[in-house]
Tab-separated table of C-alpha atoms in Angstrom:
chain	number	residue	atom	x	y	z
H	1	MET	CA	-67.296	-115.871	-105.727
H	2	GLY	CA	-67.753	-112.276	-107.362
H	3	ARG	CA	-70.995	-110.956	-108.891
H	4	PRO	CA	-71.794	-112.379	-112.526
H	5	LYS	CA	-70.565	-110.173	-115.224
H	6	VAL	CA	-72.827	-108.628	-118.084
H	7	LEU	CA	-71.739	-107.412	-121.377
H	8	LEU	CA	-73.925	-104.546	-122.601
H	9	LEU	CA	-74.007	-103.452	-126.228
H	10	HIS	CA	-75.706	-100.439	-127.711
H	11	GLY	CA	-77.754	-99.456	-130.602
H	12	TYR	CA	-77.397	-97.516	-133.893
H	13	LEU	CA	-77.211	-93.951	-132.901
H	14	SER	CA	-75.515	-94.310	-129.339
H	15	THR	CA	-72.479	-95.644	-127.662
H	16	SER	CA	-71.861	-97.519	-124.495
H	17	THR	CA	-72.778	-94.216	-122.771
H	18	VAL	CA	-76.632	-95.304	-123.137
H	19	TRP	CA	-76.339	-98.153	-120.532
H	20	ARG	CA	-74.782	-95.753	-118.008
H	21	ARG	CA	-78.221	-95.251	-116.255
H	22	THR	CA	-79.314	-98.801	-116.118
H	23	ALA	CA	-75.755	-99.677	-114.827
H	24	ARG	CA	-76.246	-97.615	-111.726
H	25	PHE	CA	-79.056	-99.994	-110.670
H	26	LEU	CA	-77.064	-103.236	-111.333
H	27	ASP	CA	-76.491	-104.256	-107.697
H	28	ALA	CA	-76.171	-108.056	-108.262
H	29	CYS	CA	-74.163	-107.964	-111.545
H	30	GLU	CA	-70.933	-106.487	-112.621
H	31	PRO	CA	-71.643	-104.536	-115.993
H	32	GLU	CA	-69.261	-103.700	-118.561
H	33	ALA	CA	-70.589	-101.575	-121.632
H	34	LEU	CA	-68.775	-102.070	-124.950
H	35	ASP	CA	-68.451	-99.457	-127.792
H	36	LEU	CA	-69.200	-101.264	-130.971
H	37	PRO	CA	-66.830	-101.184	-133.933
H	38	GLY	CA	-67.008	-97.719	-135.514
H	39	TYR	CA	-68.481	-96.062	-132.449
H	40	GLY	CA	-66.966	-93.917	-129.808
H	41	GLY	CA	-63.289	-94.869	-129.705
H	42	SER	CA	-63.628	-98.212	-131.492
H	43	PRO	CA	-62.365	-98.217	-135.006
H	44	LEU	CA	-64.109	-99.668	-138.054
H	45	PRO	CA	-63.030	-103.328	-139.000
H	46	PRO	CA	-60.634	-103.271	-141.969
H	47	GLY	CA	-63.223	-104.513	-144.313
H	48	GLY	CA	-66.031	-102.273	-143.003
H	49	LEU	CA	-69.124	-103.207	-140.801
H	50	THR	CA	-70.706	-106.647	-141.391
H	51	LEU	CA	-72.617	-108.717	-138.642
H	52	GLU	CA	-69.749	-111.091	-138.942
H	53	SER	CA	-66.982	-108.631	-138.262
H	54	VAL	CA	-68.747	-106.869	-135.441
H	55	VAL	CA	-69.469	-110.419	-133.845
H	56	GLU	CA	-65.865	-111.191	-134.027
H	57	ALA	CA	-64.850	-107.900	-132.360
H	58	VAL	CA	-67.354	-108.470	-129.454
H	59	ALA	CA	-66.317	-112.013	-129.161
H	60	ALA	CA	-62.838	-111.084	-128.388
H	61	GLU	CA	-64.210	-108.848	-125.591
H	62	ALA	CA	-66.516	-111.543	-124.420
H	63	ALA	CA	-63.703	-114.057	-124.359
H	64	ARG	CA	-61.749	-111.785	-121.956
H	65	LEU	CA	-64.718	-111.002	-119.807
H	66	ARG	CA	-66.499	-114.301	-119.756
H	67	PRO	CA	-69.967	-112.786	-119.030
H	68	ALA	CA	-72.899	-114.670	-117.564
H	69	ALA	CA	-75.130	-112.744	-120.178
H	70	VAL	CA	-74.750	-110.519	-123.184
H	71	VAL	CA	-77.453	-107.982	-123.508
H	72	GLY	CA	-77.976	-105.568	-126.456
H	73	HIS	CA	-80.339	-102.667	-127.244
H	74	SER	CA	-81.819	-102.393	-130.747
H	75	MET	CA	-79.034	-102.988	-133.114
H	76	GLY	CA	-76.916	-104.320	-130.340
H	77	ALA	CA	-79.616	-106.884	-129.548
H	78	VAL	CA	-79.058	-108.206	-133.096
H	79	VAL	CA	-75.324	-108.461	-132.467
H	80	ALA	CA	-75.846	-110.354	-129.118
H	81	LEU	CA	-78.196	-112.879	-130.783
H	82	ALA	CA	-75.565	-113.334	-133.513
H	83	LEU	CA	-72.814	-113.764	-130.945
H	84	GLY	CA	-74.922	-116.331	-129.084
H	85	ARG	CA	-75.474	-118.118	-132.349
H	86	ARG	CA	-71.772	-118.082	-133.343
H	87	TYR	CA	-70.156	-118.416	-129.976
H	88	PRO	CA	-72.575	-119.872	-127.443
H	89	GLU	CA	-69.752	-120.370	-124.828
H	90	LEU	CA	-69.164	-116.592	-124.838
H	91	ALA	CA	-72.961	-115.532	-124.544
H	92	PRO	CA	-74.650	-118.259	-122.333
H	93	ARG	CA	-77.670	-116.137	-122.024
H	94	VAL	CA	-78.905	-113.436	-124.397
H	95	GLY	CA	-80.945	-110.258	-123.629
H	96	ALA	CA	-82.628	-108.279	-126.416
H	97	VAL	CA	-83.976	-104.740	-125.485
H	98	GLY	CA	-86.145	-103.157	-128.283
H	99	LEU	CA	-85.216	-105.920	-130.813
H	100	PRO	CA	-85.673	-104.618	-134.358
H	101	VAL	CA	-87.310	-107.454	-136.460
H	102	TYR	CA	-87.871	-106.379	-140.153
H	103	ARG	CA	-88.613	-108.514	-143.194
H	104	SER	CA	-87.186	-106.035	-145.533
H	105	ARG	CA	-85.636	-102.586	-145.859
H	106	ASP	CA	-88.788	-101.157	-147.211
H	107	GLU	CA	-90.898	-102.410	-144.243
H	108	ALA	CA	-88.322	-100.878	-141.905
H	109	ARG	CA	-88.373	-97.562	-143.650
H	110	ARG	CA	-92.311	-97.543	-143.791
H	111	PHE	CA	-92.579	-98.400	-139.934
H	112	VAL	CA	-89.740	-95.938	-138.720
H	113	GLY	CA	-90.946	-93.310	-141.020
H	114	ARG	CA	-94.296	-93.053	-139.314
H	115	ARG	CA	-92.380	-91.305	-136.518
H	116	GLY	CA	-92.129	-88.070	-138.631
H	117	ALA	CA	-90.558	-86.255	-141.437
H	118	VAL	CA	-87.052	-86.126	-139.466
H	119	TYR	CA	-87.023	-89.893	-139.343
H	120	ARG	CA	-87.979	-90.244	-143.012
H	121	PHE	CA	-85.117	-87.837	-144.008
H	122	PHE	CA	-82.534	-89.983	-142.011
H	123	LEU	CA	-83.726	-93.101	-143.677
H	124	TRP	CA	-83.829	-92.005	-147.211
H	125	ASN	CA	-80.777	-89.627	-147.377
H	126	ASP	CA	-77.732	-91.389	-146.274
H	127	ALA	CA	-75.149	-88.790	-147.157
H	128	ALA	CA	-77.198	-85.697	-146.272
H	129	ALA	CA	-78.400	-87.558	-143.051
H	130	HIS	CA	-74.951	-88.077	-141.855
H	131	MET	CA	-73.953	-84.551	-142.463
H	132	VAL	CA	-76.904	-83.319	-140.506
H	133	CYS	CA	-76.610	-85.958	-137.664
H	134	CYS	CA	-72.883	-85.958	-137.010
H	135	GLU	CA	-71.478	-82.640	-138.505
H	136	LEU	CA	-74.231	-79.998	-138.037
H	137	GLY	CA	-75.514	-81.789	-134.944
H	138	ARG	CA	-72.340	-81.806	-133.180
H	139	ARG	CA	-71.570	-78.052	-133.973
H	140	THR	CA	-74.995	-76.650	-133.087
H	141	MET	CA	-75.821	-78.890	-130.027
H	142	SER	CA	-75.773	-75.966	-127.522
H	143	LEU	CA	-78.481	-74.415	-129.516
H	144	TRP	CA	-81.092	-77.368	-129.744
H	145	ALA	CA	-80.182	-79.612	-126.755
H	146	PRO	CA	-82.172	-77.513	-124.151
H	147	ALA	CA	-85.273	-77.917	-125.919
H	148	VAL	CA	-84.752	-81.524	-126.565
H	149	LEU	CA	-83.799	-82.218	-122.907
H	150	ARG	CA	-87.108	-80.474	-121.853
H	151	ARG	CA	-89.210	-82.503	-124.271
H	152	TYR	CA	-87.489	-85.760	-123.499
H	153	PRO	CA	-86.095	-85.765	-120.022
H	154	GLN	CA	-84.979	-89.479	-120.315
H	155	TYR	CA	-82.072	-88.212	-122.196
H	156	ASP	CA	-79.033	-86.162	-121.028
H	157	ARG	CA	-76.241	-84.222	-122.762
H	158	GLU	CA	-73.784	-87.138	-122.708
H	159	VAL	CA	-76.432	-89.412	-124.172
H	160	LEU	CA	-77.134	-86.828	-126.898
H	161	ARG	CA	-73.528	-86.447	-127.754
H	162	SER	CA	-73.017	-90.135	-128.201
H	163	ALA	CA	-75.622	-90.134	-131.074
H	164	PHE	CA	-72.870	-88.258	-133.041
H	165	ALA	CA	-69.986	-90.452	-132.097
H	166	HIS	CA	-69.454	-92.195	-135.158
H	167	GLY	CA	-68.282	-91.497	-138.870
H	168	ALA	CA	-70.050	-91.395	-142.281
H	169	GLU	CA	-69.336	-95.153	-143.195
H	170	THR	CA	-70.435	-96.388	-139.812
H	171	HIS	CA	-73.732	-94.340	-140.246
H	172	ARG	CA	-74.480	-95.881	-143.522
H	173	GLN	CA	-73.130	-99.420	-143.038
H	174	ALA	CA	-74.645	-100.134	-139.631
H	175	LEU	CA	-78.016	-99.190	-140.750
H	176	GLU	CA	-77.999	-101.231	-143.892
H	177	ARG	CA	-76.040	-104.059	-142.836
H	178	LEU	CA	-76.804	-104.602	-139.002
H	179	VAL	CA	-80.333	-103.376	-138.593
H	180	PHE	CA	-82.231	-103.490	-142.113
H	181	GLY	CA	-80.311	-106.189	-143.512
H	182	ALA	CA	-80.036	-108.534	-140.523
H	183	ARG	CA	-82.577	-111.009	-141.853
H	184	LEU	CA	-83.004	-111.987	-138.166
H	185	GLU	CA	-86.035	-114.255	-138.860
H	186	GLU	CA	-84.051	-116.488	-140.867
H	187	TRP	CA	-81.579	-117.355	-138.326
H	188	ALA	CA	-82.757	-116.644	-134.825
H	189	ALA	CA	-83.878	-120.237	-134.369
H	190	GLU	CA	-80.269	-121.172	-134.648
H	191	VAL	CA	-79.448	-119.315	-131.317
H	192	PRO	CA	-78.963	-122.266	-128.891
H	193	VAL	CA	-78.801	-120.361	-125.597
H	194	PRO	CA	-81.683	-118.980	-123.459
H	195	VAL	CA	-83.033	-115.684	-124.791
H	196	ALA	CA	-85.061	-112.840	-122.963
H	197	ALA	CA	-86.688	-110.020	-124.779
H	198	LEU	CA	-87.845	-106.616	-123.130
H	199	HIS	CA	-89.796	-104.361	-125.220
H	200	GLY	CA	-91.802	-101.178	-124.836
H	201	THR	CA	-95.450	-101.258	-126.059
H	202	ALA	CA	-95.007	-97.787	-127.741
H	203	ASP	CA	-91.749	-98.663	-129.537
H	204	GLY	CA	-91.819	-96.664	-132.810
H	205	ALA	CA	-88.510	-97.950	-134.146
H	206	ALA	CA	-88.855	-101.756	-133.607
H	207	PRO	CA	-92.237	-103.169	-134.288
H	208	PRO	CA	-93.531	-104.764	-131.101
H	209	ALA	CA	-95.821	-107.216	-132.912
H	210	ARG	CA	-93.028	-108.669	-134.965
H	211	ALA	CA	-90.654	-108.995	-132.063
H	212	ARG	CA	-93.396	-110.540	-129.894
H	213	ALA	CA	-94.203	-113.093	-132.552
H	214	LEU	CA	-90.635	-114.160	-133.105
H	215	ALA	CA	-90.062	-114.569	-129.242
H	216	GLN	CA	-93.305	-116.539	-128.830
H	217	ARG	CA	-92.481	-118.697	-131.875
H	218	LEU	CA	-88.963	-119.538	-130.628
H	219	GLY	CA	-89.971	-119.901	-126.828
H	220	TRP	CA	-87.930	-116.836	-125.638
H	221	ARG	CA	-88.887	-115.077	-122.441
H	222	TRP	CA	-90.933	-112.084	-123.403
H	223	GLU	CA	-91.797	-108.952	-121.257
H	224	GLU	CA	-93.555	-105.718	-122.452
H	225	VAL	CA	-93.224	-102.360	-120.641
H	226	PRO	CA	-96.601	-100.406	-121.011
H	227	GLY	CA	-96.045	-97.133	-122.624
H	228	ALA	CA	-92.336	-97.406	-122.909
H	229	THR	CA	-90.704	-96.413	-126.267
H	230	HIS	CA	-87.598	-97.608	-128.027
H	231	GLU	CA	-85.417	-95.948	-125.234
H	232	VAL	CA	-86.915	-98.171	-122.516
H	233	LEU	CA	-83.509	-98.423	-120.953
H	234	LEU	CA	-83.337	-94.659	-120.514
H	235	GLU	CA	-86.981	-94.181	-119.535
H	236	GLN	CA	-87.007	-97.045	-116.910
H	237	PRO	CA	-83.483	-97.867	-115.908
H	238	GLU	CA	-84.417	-99.509	-112.668
H	239	LEU	CA	-86.623	-101.949	-114.234
H	240	THR	CA	-84.355	-102.631	-116.937
H	241	ALA	CA	-81.567	-103.346	-114.403
H	242	ARG	CA	-83.928	-105.765	-112.556
H	243	TRP	CA	-84.663	-107.529	-115.805
H	244	VAL	CA	-80.965	-107.787	-116.708
H	245	GLU	CA	-80.095	-109.244	-113.411
H	246	SER	CA	-82.783	-111.834	-113.562
H	247	LEU	CA	-81.340	-112.834	-116.996
H	248	ALA	CA	-77.727	-113.038	-115.723
H	249	LEU	CA	-78.676	-114.952	-112.460
H	250	GLY	CA	-80.985	-117.295	-114.429
H	251	SER	CA	-83.981	-116.655	-112.281
């Protein structure tokens, strides 16, 4: 009998690359990281991005892989929960890392906007934000990447590149429909499988208090990482890997 398989889902401004560092420490599991529709080499669904269309695409991969657990980061955590709700046989356990729980788009904008002017620009100016994020960012990466890598050693060039590996429609639709518009609190109680949540106490993108309250209300396993940000899987990949393994093994 081989190692249990784990399906790993990325967040809004990344691809499957974001899981590479954690995957190196997964000794007891066999990881497979997926590019969600519209990201990396994965095309947009014909009708665009909706939570339903993304879940169907992931379900097709999960049916092939038959994972012991599906683990998502940020937006990917929302998708993992929705998969567990719709197809519990394909996601027998769900892991949510940095789960974004917002009651409205305005609340999300206010919370994330506290991170600074750059974040406020990306939240309020969809077309211009995409141009800067994906077009200008890609073309000028050699100029600004060294400074970013010095300031944020948890990143590397491949992770930075993955932030631009999507198009304009993905940029707009994913944020509006999968993150801000997920309305997670309205349906999370309908997820019938065991759920574990991992969250950094210094997460500036997904409110820790809101995620904690939801997890406690629904009886999910909750674990906080002191001082970690929204990118806890990059900052502490070994800790994240041990957490993923404990979920997949049911320990």
